[in-house]
Backbone as XML, in Angstrom:
<?xml version="1.0"?>
<chain id="A" units="angstrom">
  <residue number="1" name="MET">
    <atom name="N" x="7.715" y="-5.989" z="2.342"/>
    <atom name="CA" x="7.909" y="-7.374" z="2.678"/>
    <atom name="C" x="6.724" y="-7.916" z="3.473"/>
  </residue>
  <residue number="2" name="LEU">
    <atom name="N" x="6.186" y="-7.116" z="4.355"/>
    <atom name="CA" x="5.049" y="-7.547" z="5.161"/>
    <atom name="C" x="3.872" y="-7.924" z="4.279"/>
  </residue>
  <residue number="3" name="ARG">
    <atom name="N" x="3.667" y="-7.175" z="3.201"/>
    <atom name="CA" x="2.543" y="-7.448" z="2.301"/>
    <atom name="C" x="2.623" y="-8.843" z="1.703"/>
  </residue>
  <residue number="4" name="LYS">
    <atom name="N" x="3.825" y="-9.374" z="1.572"/>
    <atom name="CA" x="3.993" y="-10.697" z="0.980"/>
    <atom name="C" x="3.805" y="-11.814" z="1.999"/>
  </residue>
  <residue number="5" name="CYS">
    <atom name="N" x="3.856" y="-11.483" z="3.286"/>
    <atom name="CA" x="3.810" y="-12.497" z="4.338"/>
    <atom name="C" x="2.437" y="-12.677" z="4.967"/>
  </residue>
  <residue number="6" name="VAL">
    <atom name="N" x="1.582" y="-11.690" z="4.872"/>
    <atom name="CA" x="0.302" y="-11.755" z="5.576"/>
    <atom name="C" x="-0.771" y="-12.423" z="4.728"/>
  </residue>
  <residue number="7" name="ARG">
    <atom name="N" x="-1.760" y="-12.946" z="5.444"/>
    <atom name="CA" x="-2.902" y="-13.576" z="4.788"/>
    <atom name="C" x="-4.160" y="-12.808" z="5.163"/>
  </residue>
  <residue number="8" name="TYR">
    <atom name="N" x="-5.230" y="-13.130" z="4.484"/>
    <atom name="CA" x="-6.508" y="-12.445" z="4.677"/>
    <atom name="C" x="-6.998" y="-12.555" z="6.118"/>
  </residue>
  <residue number="9" name="ASP">
    <atom name="N" x="-6.699" y="-13.658" z="6.799"/>
    <atom name="CA" x="-7.180" y="-13.855" z="8.167"/>
    <atom name="C" x="-6.232" y="-13.296" z="9.234"/>
  </residue>
  <residue number="10" name="ASP">
    <atom name="N" x="-5.261" y="-12.498" z="8.860"/>
    <atom name="CA" x="-4.333" y="-11.866" z="9.808"/>
    <atom name="C" x="-4.831" y="-10.502" z="10.271"/>
  </residue>
  <residue number="11" name="ARG">
    <atom name="N" x="-6.120" y="-10.314" z="10.280"/>
    <atom name="CA" x="-6.738" y="-9.022" z="10.594"/>
    <atom name="C" x="-6.274" y="-8.460" z="11.941"/>
  </residue>
  <residue number="12" name="GLU">
    <atom name="N" x="-6.336" y="-9.265" z="12.996"/>
    <atom name="CA" x="-5.970" y="-8.790" z="14.340"/>
    <atom name="C" x="-4.493" y="-8.398" z="14.407"/>
  </residue>
  <residue number="13" name="THR">
    <atom name="N" x="-3.654" y="-9.181" z="13.782"/>
    <atom name="CA" x="-2.221" y="-8.865" z="13.763"/>
    <atom name="C" x="-1.977" y="-7.552" z="13.034"/>
  </residue>
  <residue number="14" name="LEU">
    <atom name="N" x="-2.642" y="-7.368" z="11.911"/>
    <atom name="CA" x="-2.471" y="-6.128" z="11.148"/>
    <atom name="C" x="-2.989" y="-4.920" z="11.919"/>
  </residue>
  <residue number="15" name="LEU">
    <atom name="N" x="-4.105" y="-5.087" z="12.623"/>
    <atom name="CA" x="-4.623" y="-3.985" z="13.441"/>
    <atom name="C" x="-3.629" y="-3.611" z="14.535"/>
  </residue>
  <residue number="16" name="ARG">
    <atom name="N" x="-3.041" y="-4.631" z="15.161"/>
    <atom name="CA" x="-2.057" y="-4.376" z="16.218"/>
    <atom name="C" x="-0.812" y="-3.690" z="15.641"/>
  </residue>
  <residue number="17" name="LEU">
    <atom name="N" x="-0.345" y="-4.161" z="14.494"/>
    <atom name="CA" x="0.838" y="-3.559" z="13.877"/>
    <atom name="C" x="0.563" y="-2.147" z="13.367"/>
  </residue>
  <residue number="18" name="ALA">
    <atom name="N" x="-0.662" y="-1.879" z="12.952"/>
    <atom name="CA" x="-1.016" y="-0.536" z="12.485"/>
    <atom name="C" x="-0.952" y="0.481" z="13.621"/>
  </residue>
  <residue number="19" name="SER">
    <atom name="N" x="-1.029" y="0.004" z="14.857"/>
    <atom name="CA" x="-0.939" y="0.890" z="16.026"/>
    <atom name="C" x="0.438" y="0.852" z="16.679"/>
  </residue>
  <residue number="20" name="HIS">
    <atom name="N" x="1.392" y="0.238" z="16.030"/>
    <atom name="CA" x="2.753" y="0.125" z="16.575"/>
    <atom name="C" x="3.370" y="1.505" z="16.763"/>
  </residue>
  <residue number="21" name="ARG">
    <atom name="N" x="4.287" y="1.629" z="17.702"/>
    <atom name="CA" x="4.901" y="2.942" z="17.979"/>
    <atom name="C" x="5.861" y="3.385" z="16.883"/>
  </residue>
  <residue number="22" name="ASP">
    <atom name="N" x="6.387" y="2.452" z="16.115"/>
    <atom name="CA" x="7.324" y="2.797" z="15.052"/>
    <atom name="C" x="6.565" y="3.158" z="13.774"/>
  </residue>
  <residue number="23" name="TYR">
    <atom name="N" x="6.903" y="4.302" z="13.196"/>
    <atom name="CA" x="6.218" y="4.794" z="11.999"/>
    <atom name="C" x="6.271" y="3.800" z="10.848"/>
  </residue>
  <residue number="24" name="TRP">
    <atom name="N" x="7.439" y="3.228" z="10.600"/>
    <atom name="CA" x="7.599" y="2.342" z="9.445"/>
    <atom name="C" x="6.802" y="1.058" z="9.609"/>
  </residue>
  <residue number="25" name="VAL">
    <atom name="N" x="6.687" y="0.562" z="10.833"/>
    <atom name="CA" x="5.864" y="-0.627" z="11.075"/>
    <atom name="C" x="4.404" y="-0.298" z="10.797"/>
  </residue>
  <residue number="26" name="ARG">
    <atom name="N" x="3.950" y="0.859" z="11.292"/>
    <atom name="CA" x="2.568" y="1.289" z="11.029"/>
    <atom name="C" x="2.304" y="1.411" z="9.531"/>
  </residue>
  <residue number="27" name="LEU">
    <atom name="N" x="3.227" y="2.049" z="8.836"/>
    <atom name="CA" x="3.038" y="2.273" z="7.403"/>
    <atom name="C" x="2.989" y="0.961" z="6.628"/>
  </residue>
  <residue number="28" name="ARG">
    <atom name="N" x="3.890" y="0.041" z="6.921"/>
    <atom name="CA" x="3.896" y="-1.250" z="6.214"/>
    <atom name="C" x="2.636" y="-2.055" z="6.542"/>
  </residue>
  <residue number="29" name="ALA">
    <atom name="N" x="2.187" y="-1.994" z="7.779"/>
    <atom name="CA" x="0.937" y="-2.678" z="8.138"/>
    <atom name="C" x="-0.234" y="-2.058" z="7.385"/>
  </residue>
  <residue number="30" name="ALA">
    <atom name="N" x="-0.249" y="-0.740" z="7.301"/>
    <atom name="CA" x="-1.322" y="-0.043" z="6.580"/>
    <atom name="C" x="-1.303" y="-0.412" z="5.101"/>
  </residue>
  <residue number="31" name="GLU">
    <atom name="N" x="-0.128" y="-0.504" z="4.508"/>
    <atom name="CA" x="-0.025" y="-0.904" z="3.103"/>
    <atom name="C" x="-0.559" y="-2.321" z="2.899"/>
  </residue>
  <residue number="32" name="ALA">
    <atom name="N" x="-0.248" y="-3.209" z="3.846"/>
    <atom name="CA" x="-0.748" y="-4.581" z="3.758"/>
    <atom name="C" x="-2.266" y="-4.613" z="3.901"/>
  </residue>
  <residue number="33" name="ILE">
    <atom name="N" x="-2.798" y="-3.800" z="4.798"/>
    <atom name="CA" x="-4.251" y="-3.719" z="4.986"/>
    <atom name="C" x="-4.920" y="-3.258" z="3.697"/>
  </residue>
  <residue number="34" name="VAL">
    <atom name="N" x="-4.371" y="-2.223" z="3.094"/>
    <atom name="CA" x="-4.953" y="-1.689" z="1.855"/>
    <atom name="C" x="-4.867" y="-2.725" z="0.741"/>
  </residue>
  <residue number="35" name="GLN">
    <atom name="N" x="-3.754" y="-3.418" z="0.652"/>
    <atom name="CA" x="-3.596" y="-4.429" z="-0.392"/>
    <atom name="C" x="-4.569" y="-5.590" z="-0.188"/>
  </residue>
  <residue number="36" name="LEU">
    <atom name="N" x="-4.707" y="-6.061" z="1.038"/>
    <atom name="CA" x="-5.544" y="-7.231" z="1.297"/>
    <atom name="C" x="-7.038" y="-6.933" z="1.280"/>
  </residue>
  <residue number="37" name="TYR">
    <atom name="N" x="-7.416" y="-5.792" z="1.825"/>
    <atom name="CA" x="-8.833" y="-5.525" z="2.046"/>
    <atom name="C" x="-9.391" y="-4.407" z="1.172"/>
  </residue>
  <residue number="38" name="GLY">
    <atom name="N" x="-8.561" y="-3.779" z="0.367"/>
    <atom name="CA" x="-9.009" y="-2.654" z="-0.437"/>
    <atom name="C" x="-10.060" y="-2.999" z="-1.461"/>
  </residue>
  <residue number="39" name="GLU">
    <atom name="N" x="-9.909" y="-4.127" z="-2.111"/>
    <atom name="CA" x="-10.847" y="-4.523" z="-3.160"/>
    <atom name="C" x="-12.136" y="-5.112" z="-2.597"/>
  </residue>
  <residue number="40" name="SER">
    <atom name="N" x="-12.096" y="-5.600" z="-1.360"/>
    <atom name="CA" x="-13.256" y="-6.298" z="-0.803"/>
    <atom name="C" x="-14.286" y="-5.362" z="-0.182"/>
  </residue>
  <residue number="41" name="GLY">
    <atom name="N" x="-13.939" y="-4.107" z="-0.008"/>
    <atom name="CA" x="-14.860" y="-3.172" z="0.628"/>
    <atom name="C" x="-14.750" y="-3.161" z="2.137"/>
  </residue>
  <residue number="42" name="LEU">
    <atom name="N" x="-13.879" y="-3.992" z="2.699"/>
    <atom name="CA" x="-13.707" y="-4.046" z="4.150"/>
    <atom name="C" x="-12.730" y="-2.996" z="4.657"/>
  </residue>
  <residue number="43" name="LEU">
    <atom name="N" x="-12.131" y="-2.276" z="3.762"/>
    <atom name="CA" x="-11.134" y="-1.279" z="4.144"/>
    <atom name="C" x="-11.744" y="-0.185" z="5.012"/>
  </residue>
  <residue number="44" name="ASP">
    <atom name="N" x="-12.956" y="0.227" z="4.699"/>
    <atom name="CA" x="-13.629" y="1.251" z="5.498"/>
    <atom name="C" x="-13.833" y="0.782" z="6.934"/>
  </residue>
  <residue number="45" name="ASP">
    <atom name="N" x="-14.068" y="-0.520" z="7.122"/>
    <atom name="CA" x="-14.225" y="-1.067" z="8.470"/>
    <atom name="C" x="-12.947" y="-0.885" z="9.279"/>
  </residue>
  <residue number="46" name="PHE">
    <atom name="N" x="-11.799" y="-1.058" z="8.641"/>
    <atom name="CA" x="-10.528" y="-0.864" z="9.329"/>
    <atom name="C" x="-10.386" y="0.578" z="9.802"/>
  </residue>
  <residue number="47" name="VAL">
    <atom name="N" x="-10.688" y="1.507" z="8.935"/>
    <atom name="CA" x="-10.532" y="2.925" z="9.276"/>
    <atom name="C" x="-11.431" y="3.284" z="10.452"/>
  </residue>
  <residue number="48" name="VAL">
    <atom name="N" x="-12.647" y="2.768" z="10.470"/>
    <atom name="CA" x="-13.588" y="3.056" z="11.555"/>
    <atom name="C" x="-13.184" y="2.328" z="12.833"/>
  </residue>
  <residue number="49" name="GLU">
    <atom name="N" x="-12.716" y="1.094" z="12.705"/>
    <atom name="CA" x="-12.411" y="0.253" z="13.854"/>
    <atom name="C" x="-11.160" y="0.692" z="14.608"/>
  </residue>
  <residue number="50" name="VAL">
    <atom name="N" x="-10.193" y="1.245" z="13.919"/>
    <atom name="CA" x="-8.924" y="1.628" z="14.541"/>
    <atom name="C" x="-9.127" y="2.865" z="15.410"/>
  </residue>
  <residue number="51" name="GLU">
    <atom name="N" x="-8.766" y="2.746" z="16.675"/>
    <atom name="CA" x="-8.917" y="3.868" z="17.595"/>
    <atom name="C" x="-7.697" y="4.785" z="17.597"/>
  </residue>
  <residue number="52" name="ASP">
    <atom name="N" x="-6.539" y="4.220" z="17.300"/>
    <atom name="CA" x="-5.295" y="4.983" z="17.318"/>
    <atom name="C" x="-5.251" y="5.937" z="16.128"/>
  </residue>
  <residue number="53" name="ARG">
    <atom name="N" x="-5.082" y="7.209" z="16.407"/>
    <atom name="CA" x="-5.110" y="8.193" z="15.311"/>
    <atom name="C" x="-3.932" y="8.033" z="14.358"/>
  </residue>
  <residue number="54" name="TYR">
    <atom name="N" x="-2.783" y="7.590" z="14.879"/>
    <atom name="CA" x="-1.621" y="7.396" z="14.014"/>
    <atom name="C" x="-1.841" y="6.205" z="13.075"/>
  </residue>
  <residue number="55" name="ALA">
    <atom name="N" x="-2.497" y="5.178" z="13.570"/>
    <atom name="CA" x="-2.830" y="4.031" z="12.717"/>
    <atom name="C" x="-3.814" y="4.459" z="11.636"/>
  </residue>
  <residue number="56" name="ARG">
    <atom name="N" x="-4.804" y="5.251" z="12.014"/>
    <atom name="CA" x="-5.786" y="5.750" z="11.043"/>
    <atom name="C" x="-5.106" y="6.601" z="9.981"/>
  </residue>
  <residue number="57" name="ASP">
    <atom name="N" x="-4.185" y="7.457" z="10.430"/>
    <atom name="CA" x="-3.436" y="8.292" z="9.480"/>
    <atom name="C" x="-2.617" y="7.436" z="8.512"/>
  </residue>
  <residue number="58" name="ALA">
    <atom name="N" x="-1.973" y="6.390" z="9.037"/>
    <atom name="CA" x="-1.161" y="5.514" z="8.185"/>
    <atom name="C" x="-2.035" y="4.800" z="7.155"/>
  </residue>
  <residue number="59" name="ILE">
    <atom name="N" x="-3.207" y="4.338" z="7.581"/>
    <atom name="CA" x="-4.114" y="3.659" z="6.652"/>
    <atom name="C" x="-4.615" y="4.636" z="5.596"/>
  </residue>
  <residue number="60" name="ASN">
    <atom name="N" x="-4.989" y="5.835" z="6.027"/>
    <atom name="CA" x="-5.449" y="6.842" z="5.062"/>
    <atom name="C" x="-4.347" y="7.222" z="4.079"/>
  </residue>
  <residue number="61" name="GLN">
    <atom name="N" x="-3.098" y="7.284" z="4.559"/>
    <atom name="CA" x="-1.973" y="7.583" z="3.673"/>
    <atom name="C" x="-1.788" y="6.455" z="2.654"/>
  </residue>
  <residue number="62" name="ALA">
    <atom name="N" x="-1.876" y="5.221" z="3.113"/>
    <atom name="CA" x="-1.726" y="4.081" z="2.201"/>
    <atom name="C" x="-2.853" y="4.055" z="1.165"/>
  </residue>
  <residue number="63" name="ILE">
    <atom name="N" x="-4.062" y="4.423" z="1.584"/>
    <atom name="CA" x="-5.191" y="4.496" z="0.647"/>
    <atom name="C" x="-4.924" y="5.562" z="-0.406"/>
  </residue>
  <residue number="64" name="ALA">
    <atom name="N" x="-4.469" y="6.734" z="0.042"/>
    <atom name="CA" x="-4.196" y="7.838" z="-0.887"/>
    <atom name="C" x="-3.094" y="7.464" z="-1.873"/>
  </residue>
  <residue number="65" name="GLU">
    <atom name="N" x="-2.041" y="6.802" z="-1.393"/>
    <atom name="CA" x="-0.951" y="6.393" z="-2.278"/>
    <atom name="C" x="-1.426" y="5.367" z="-3.305"/>
  </residue>
  <residue number="66" name="ARG">
    <atom name="N" x="-2.284" y="4.458" z="-2.869"/>
    <atom name="CA" x="-2.801" y="3.451" z="-3.807"/>
    <atom name="C" x="-3.660" y="4.106" z="-4.886"/>
  </residue>
  <residue number="67" name="LYS">
    <atom name="N" x="-4.487" y="5.070" z="-4.489"/>
    <atom name="CA" x="-5.314" y="5.785" z="-5.465"/>
    <atom name="C" x="-4.445" y="6.557" z="-6.446"/>
  </residue>
  <residue number="68" name="MET">
    <atom name="N" x="-3.388" y="7.188" z="-5.921"/>
    <atom name="CA" x="-2.491" y="7.953" z="-6.775"/>
    <atom name="C" x="-1.792" y="7.035" z="-7.784"/>
  </residue>
  <residue number="69" name="MET">
    <atom name="N" x="-1.347" y="5.876" z="-7.325"/>
    <atom name="CA" x="-0.670" y="4.940" z="-8.221"/>
    <atom name="C" x="-1.632" y="4.386" z="-9.273"/>
  </residue>
  <residue number="70" name="ALA">
    <atom name="N" x="-2.891" y="4.219" z="-8.905"/>
    <atom name="CA" x="-3.881" y="3.705" z="-9.854"/>
    <atom name="C" x="-4.175" y="4.723" z="-10.950"/>
  </residue>
  <residue number="71" name="GLN">
    <atom name="N" x="-4.040" y="6.005" z="-10.631"/>
    <atom name="CA" x="-4.338" y="7.059" z="-11.596"/>
    <atom name="C" x="-3.164" y="7.381" z="-12.502"/>
  </residue>
  <residue number="72" name="ARG">
    <atom name="N" x="-1.960" y="7.007" z="-12.087"/>
    <atom name="CA" x="-0.776" y="7.300" z="-12.895"/>
    <atom name="C" x="-0.777" y="6.479" z="-14.161"/>
  </residue>
  <residue number="73" name="SER">
    <atom name="N" x="-0.371" y="7.121" z="-15.230"/>
    <atom name="CA" x="-0.195" y="6.363" z="-16.465"/>
    <atom name="C" x="1.224" y="5.813" z="-16.465"/>
  </residue>
  <residue number="74" name="PRO">
    <atom name="N" x="1.427" y="4.680" z="-17.091"/>
    <atom name="CA" x="2.778" y="4.115" z="-17.120"/>
    <atom name="C" x="3.750" y="5.088" z="-17.795"/>
  </residue>
  <residue number="75" name="MET">
    <atom name="N" x="4.858" y="5.312" z="-17.131"/>
    <atom name="CA" x="5.865" y="6.217" z="-17.697"/>
    <atom name="C" x="6.702" y="5.460" z="-18.718"/>
  </residue>
  <residue number="76" name="ARG">
    <atom name="N" x="7.094" y="6.162" z="-19.725"/>
    <atom name="CA" x="7.976" y="5.581" z="-20.732"/>
    <atom name="C" x="9.373" y="5.462" z="-20.138"/>
  </residue>
  <residue number="77" name="ASP">
    <atom name="N" x="10.017" y="4.389" z="-20.420"/>
    <atom name="CA" x="11.367" y="4.171" z="-19.914"/>
    <atom name="C" x="12.288" y="5.247" z="-20.465"/>
  </residue>
  <residue number="78" name="ARG">
    <atom name="N" x="12.926" y="5.981" z="-19.585"/>
    <atom name="CA" x="13.798" y="7.083" z="-20.018"/>
    <atom name="C" x="15.066" y="6.589" z="-20.691"/>
  </residue>
  <residue number="79" name="ARG">
    <atom name="N" x="15.383" y="5.315" z="-20.473"/>
    <atom name="CA" x="16.590" y="4.775" z="-21.091"/>
    <atom name="C" x="16.307" y="4.186" z="-22.461"/>
  </residue>
  <residue number="80" name="ALA">
    <atom name="N" x="15.085" y="4.279" z="-22.900"/>
    <atom name="CA" x="14.719" y="3.680" z="-24.193"/>
    <atom name="C" x="15.515" y="4.326" z="-25.318"/>
  </residue>
  <residue number="81" name="ALA">
    <atom name="N" x="15.740" y="3.550" z="-26.328"/>
    <atom name="CA" x="16.498" y="4.046" z="-27.479"/>
    <atom name="C" x="15.686" y="5.101" z="-28.218"/>
  </residue>
  <residue number="82" name="PRO">
    <atom name="N" x="16.356" y="6.068" z="-28.833"/>
    <atom name="CA" x="15.645" y="7.078" z="-29.615"/>
    <atom name="C" x="14.902" y="6.434" z="-30.777"/>
  </residue>
  <residue number="83" name="GLN">
    <atom name="N" x="13.929" y="7.160" z="-31.290"/>
    <atom name="CA" x="13.113" y="6.673" z="-32.407"/>
    <atom name="C" x="14.012" y="6.269" z="-33.566"/>
  </residue>
  <residue number="84" name="GLY">
    <atom name="N" x="13.788" y="5.085" z="-34.088"/>
    <atom name="CA" x="14.546" y="4.618" z="-35.239"/>
    <atom name="C" x="15.808" y="3.857" z="-34.871"/>
  </residue>
  <residue number="85" name="ALA">
    <atom name="N" x="16.266" y="3.959" z="-33.644"/>
    <atom name="CA" x="17.471" y="3.245" z="-33.217"/>
    <atom name="C" x="17.074" y="1.861" z="-32.704"/>
  </residue>
  <residue number="86" name="PRO">
    <atom name="N" x="17.977" y="0.895" z="-32.810"/>
    <atom name="CA" x="17.658" y="-0.435" z="-32.276"/>
    <atom name="C" x="17.471" y="-0.351" z="-30.762"/>
  </residue>
  <residue number="87" name="GLU">
    <atom name="N" x="16.588" y="-1.192" z="-30.239"/>
    <atom name="CA" x="16.312" y="-1.151" z="-28.802"/>
    <atom name="C" x="17.500" y="-1.682" z="-28.023"/>
  </residue>
  <residue number="88" name="ALA">
    <atom name="N" x="17.769" y="-1.034" z="-26.903"/>
    <atom name="CA" x="18.860" y="-1.465" z="-26.031"/>
    <atom name="C" x="18.409" y="-2.669" z="-25.222"/>
  </residue>
  <residue number="89" name="ARG">
    <atom name="N" x="19.302" y="-3.592" z="-25.011"/>
    <atom name="CA" x="19.001" y="-4.758" z="-24.178"/>
    <atom name="C" x="19.695" y="-4.578" z="-22.849"/>
  </residue>
  <residue number="90" name="LEU">
    <atom name="N" x="18.944" y="-4.888" z="-21.802"/>
    <atom name="CA" x="19.508" y="-4.736" z="-20.449"/>
    <atom name="C" x="20.074" y="-6.020" z="-19.956"/>
  </residue>
</chain>
């Protein structure tokens, strides 16, 4: 949800949230950071700039998850109809 609410200029807020004491807040902030700044090349600046090791870990985890998702091939829907059968409508 956080990823949908933040804007590109929310850098300071995201840095503060990435250092939050709650794991889930850190993780969601890190995911938002990766989504907003990953393509621009500014993501490395975040990793270097963050002093809190837990925030750095959360950002690195979000980066790794994004890379993993980018490498995955789309899975075939397991509920799909067998070959030759009419397709099921949901």
